[in-house]
Amino acid sequence: DAGVIQSPRHEVTEMGQEVTLRCKPISGHDYLFWYRQTMMRGLELLIYFNNNVPIDDSGMPEDRFSAKMPNASFSTLKIQPSEPRDSAVYFCASSFSWQPQHFGDGTRLSIL
Amino acid sequence: SQQGEEDPQALSIQEGENATMNCSYKTSINNLQWYRQNSGRGLVHLILIRSNEREKHSGRLRVTLDTSKKSSSLLITASRAADTASYFCATDNFGSSNTGKLIFGQGTTLQVKP
């Protein structure tokens, strides 16, 4: 079975540019989560969806961040405009109901 | 606010020794989970223990849960170099609506020396 697929694996861009991170969850999973991991703050939940509907976006740091899930097999996290402090590893995870979450291998984002 | 806090932050042991990591949390929970993260990879689920369970085993892993102290421990027996990774506990926030949302601790970095 294919796991959670994230793209790109690495992204380096200049501040002010728009960044789009992509995620394909495991087929059949009804929950999708976006996390950000940094040394200083650890693993933070940004937003999560249930059946493609955003449920809790209280972790989204600013209006510069937005996430969408147009269908059950695809989600995006967008940062516009990007800033150096957005540099982090961004993870997508999916789960079925209350079952344990399955994580992708993350996107390592560097904003110069 | 952070729900789970692991202790110690870092642990270094020799292969074959046992490794124990602890997790404390603040609110009532439905269950507590442990995850492992290898360098450069995503988190991988190891084991889940429900709030009405006190101990659970899976291979070389043993997890205990003390809801009165709001704490859990993960024991890895007969450690191997391949166990080198960061280990995280994660809890849900029990409330009127169980949402499946998890709060992760800061993790314990385990190094197993061959």
mmCIF file with all atom_site columns, C-alpha atoms in Angstrom, chain A residues 9 31 33 35 37 40-43 45 48 56 58 91 97-98 100-105 108, chain B residues 2 31 33 35 37 40-45 48 50 88 98-106:
data_model
loop_
_atom_site.group_PDB
_atom_site.id
_atom_site.type_symbol
_atom_site.label_atom_id
_atom_site.label_alt_id
_atom_site.label_comp_id
_atom_site.label_asym_id
_atom_site.label_entity_id
_atom_site.label_seq_id
_atom_site.pdbx_PDB_ins_code
_atom_site.Cartn_x
_atom_site.Cartn_y
_atom_site.Cartn_z
_atom_site.occupancy
_atom_site.B_iso_or_equiv
_atom_site.pdbx_formal_charge
_atom_site.auth_seq_id
_atom_site.auth_comp_id
_atom_site.auth_asym_id
_atom_site.auth_atom_id
_atom_site.pdbx_PDB_model_num
ATOM 1  C CA . ARG A 1 9   ? 10.568  16.762 -0.502 1.00 0.00 ? 9   ARG A CA 1
ATOM 2  C CA . TYR A 1 31  ? -8.867  12.684 8.379  1.00 0.00 ? 31  TYR A CA 1
ATOM 3  C CA . PHE A 1 33  ? -3.588  16.750 9.225  1.00 0.00 ? 33  PHE A CA 1
ATOM 4  C CA . TYR A 1 35  ? 1.944   19.758 10.964 1.00 0.00 ? 35  TYR A CA 1
ATOM 5  C CA . GLN A 1 37  ? 8.180   20.741 12.939 1.00 0.00 ? 37  GLN A CA 1
ATOM 6  C CA . MET A 1 40  ? 12.365  25.387 18.813 1.00 0.00 ? 40  MET A CA 1
ATOM 7  C CA . ARG A 1 41  ? 8.652   24.576 18.800 1.00 0.00 ? 41  ARG A CA 1
ATOM 8  C CA . GLY A 1 42  ? 8.575   20.854 18.114 1.00 0.00 ? 42  GLY A CA 1
ATOM 9  C CA . LEU A 1 43  ? 5.669   19.367 16.180 1.00 0.00 ? 43  LEU A CA 1
ATOM 10 C CA . LEU A 1 45  ? -0.655  20.963 14.385 1.00 0.00 ? 45  LEU A CA 1
ATOM 11 C CA . TYR A 1 48  ? -6.921  19.310 10.033 1.00 0.00 ? 48  TYR A CA 1
ATOM 12 C CA . ASP A 1 56  ? -9.770  23.200 13.255 1.00 0.00 ? 56  ASP A CA 1
ATOM 13 C CA . SER A 1 58  ? -6.455  27.357 15.141 1.00 0.00 ? 58  SER A CA 1
ATOM 14 C CA . PHE A 1 91  ? 4.297   17.037 7.529  1.00 0.00 ? 91  PHE A CA 1
ATOM 15 C CA . SER A 1 97  ? -11.541 7.815  12.184 1.00 0.00 ? 97  SER A CA 1
ATOM 16 C CA . TRP A 1 98  ? -9.736  7.661  15.551 1.00 0.00 ? 98  TRP A CA 1
ATOM 17 C CA . PRO A 1 100 ? -3.378  6.154  14.580 1.00 0.00 ? 100 PRO A CA 1
ATOM 18 C CA . GLN A 1 101 ? -2.077  8.683  12.102 1.00 0.00 ? 101 GLN A CA 1
ATOM 19 C CA . HIS A 1 102 ? 0.127   7.845  9.127  1.00 0.00 ? 102 HIS A CA 1
ATOM 20 C CA . PHE A 1 103 ? 2.727   10.465 8.287  1.00 0.00 ? 103 PHE A CA 1
ATOM 21 C CA . GLY A 1 104 ? 4.391   11.382 5.035  1.00 0.00 ? 104 GLY A CA 1
ATOM 22 C CA . ASP A 1 105 ? 8.135   11.990 4.958  1.00 0.00 ? 105 ASP A CA 1
ATOM 23 C CA . ARG A 1 108 ? 11.832  20.503 4.168  1.00 0.00 ? 108 ARG A CA 1
ATOM 24 C CA . GLN B 2 2   ? 1.839   21.567 25.103 1.00 0.00 ? 2   GLN B CA 1
ATOM 25 C CA . ASN B 2 31  ? -5.830  7.230  24.706 1.00 0.00 ? 31  ASN B CA 1
ATOM 26 C CA . GLN B 2 33  ? 0.091   6.902  21.589 1.00 0.00 ? 33  GLN B CA 1
ATOM 27 C CA . TYR B 2 35  ? 5.480   7.361  17.718 1.00 0.00 ? 35  TYR B CA 1
ATOM 28 C CA . GLN B 2 37  ? 10.779  9.332  14.013 1.00 0.00 ? 37  GLN B CA 1
ATOM 29 C CA . GLY B 2 40  ? 14.758  12.790 7.892  1.00 0.00 ? 40  GLY B CA 1
ATOM 30 C CA . ARG B 2 41  ? 11.552  10.746 7.937  1.00 0.00 ? 41  ARG B CA 1
ATOM 31 C CA . GLY B 2 42  ? 7.981   11.096 9.101  1.00 0.00 ? 42  GLY B CA 1
ATOM 32 C CA . LEU B 2 43  ? 6.611   9.772  12.364 1.00 0.00 ? 43  LEU B CA 1
ATOM 33 C CA . VAL B 2 44  ? 5.646   6.127  12.586 1.00 0.00 ? 44  VAL B CA 1
ATOM 34 C CA . HIS B 2 45  ? 3.035   4.845  15.008 1.00 0.00 ? 45  HIS B CA 1
ATOM 35 C CA . LEU B 2 48  ? -1.632  2.911  21.473 1.00 0.00 ? 48  LEU B CA 1
ATOM 36 C CA . ARG B 2 50  ? -6.355  3.346  26.078 1.00 0.00 ? 50  ARG B CA 1
ATOM 37 C CA . PHE B 2 88  ? 7.147   11.063 20.826 1.00 0.00 ? 88  PHE B CA 1
ATOM 38 C CA . ASN B 2 98  ? -13.670 13.428 20.378 1.00 0.00 ? 98  ASN B CA 1
ATOM 39 C CA . THR B 2 99  ? -12.094 14.884 17.284 1.00 0.00 ? 99  THR B CA 1
ATOM 40 C CA . GLY B 2 100 ? -9.128  12.604 16.617 1.00 0.00 ? 100 GLY B CA 1
ATOM 41 C CA . LYS B 2 101 ? -6.790  15.558 17.060 1.00 0.00 ? 101 LYS B CA 1
ATOM 42 C CA . LEU B 2 102 ? -3.475  14.679 18.728 1.00 0.00 ? 102 LEU B CA 1
ATOM 43 C CA . ILE B 2 103 ? -1.081  16.806 20.734 1.00 0.00 ? 103 ILE B CA 1
ATOM 44 C CA . PHE B 2 104 ? 2.547   15.701 20.512 1.00 0.00 ? 104 PHE B CA 1
ATOM 45 C CA . GLY B 2 105 ? 5.263   16.140 23.087 1.00 0.00 ? 105 GLY B CA 1
ATOM 46 C CA . GLN B 2 106 ? 8.734   17.453 22.342 1.00 0.00 ? 106 GLN B CA 1
#
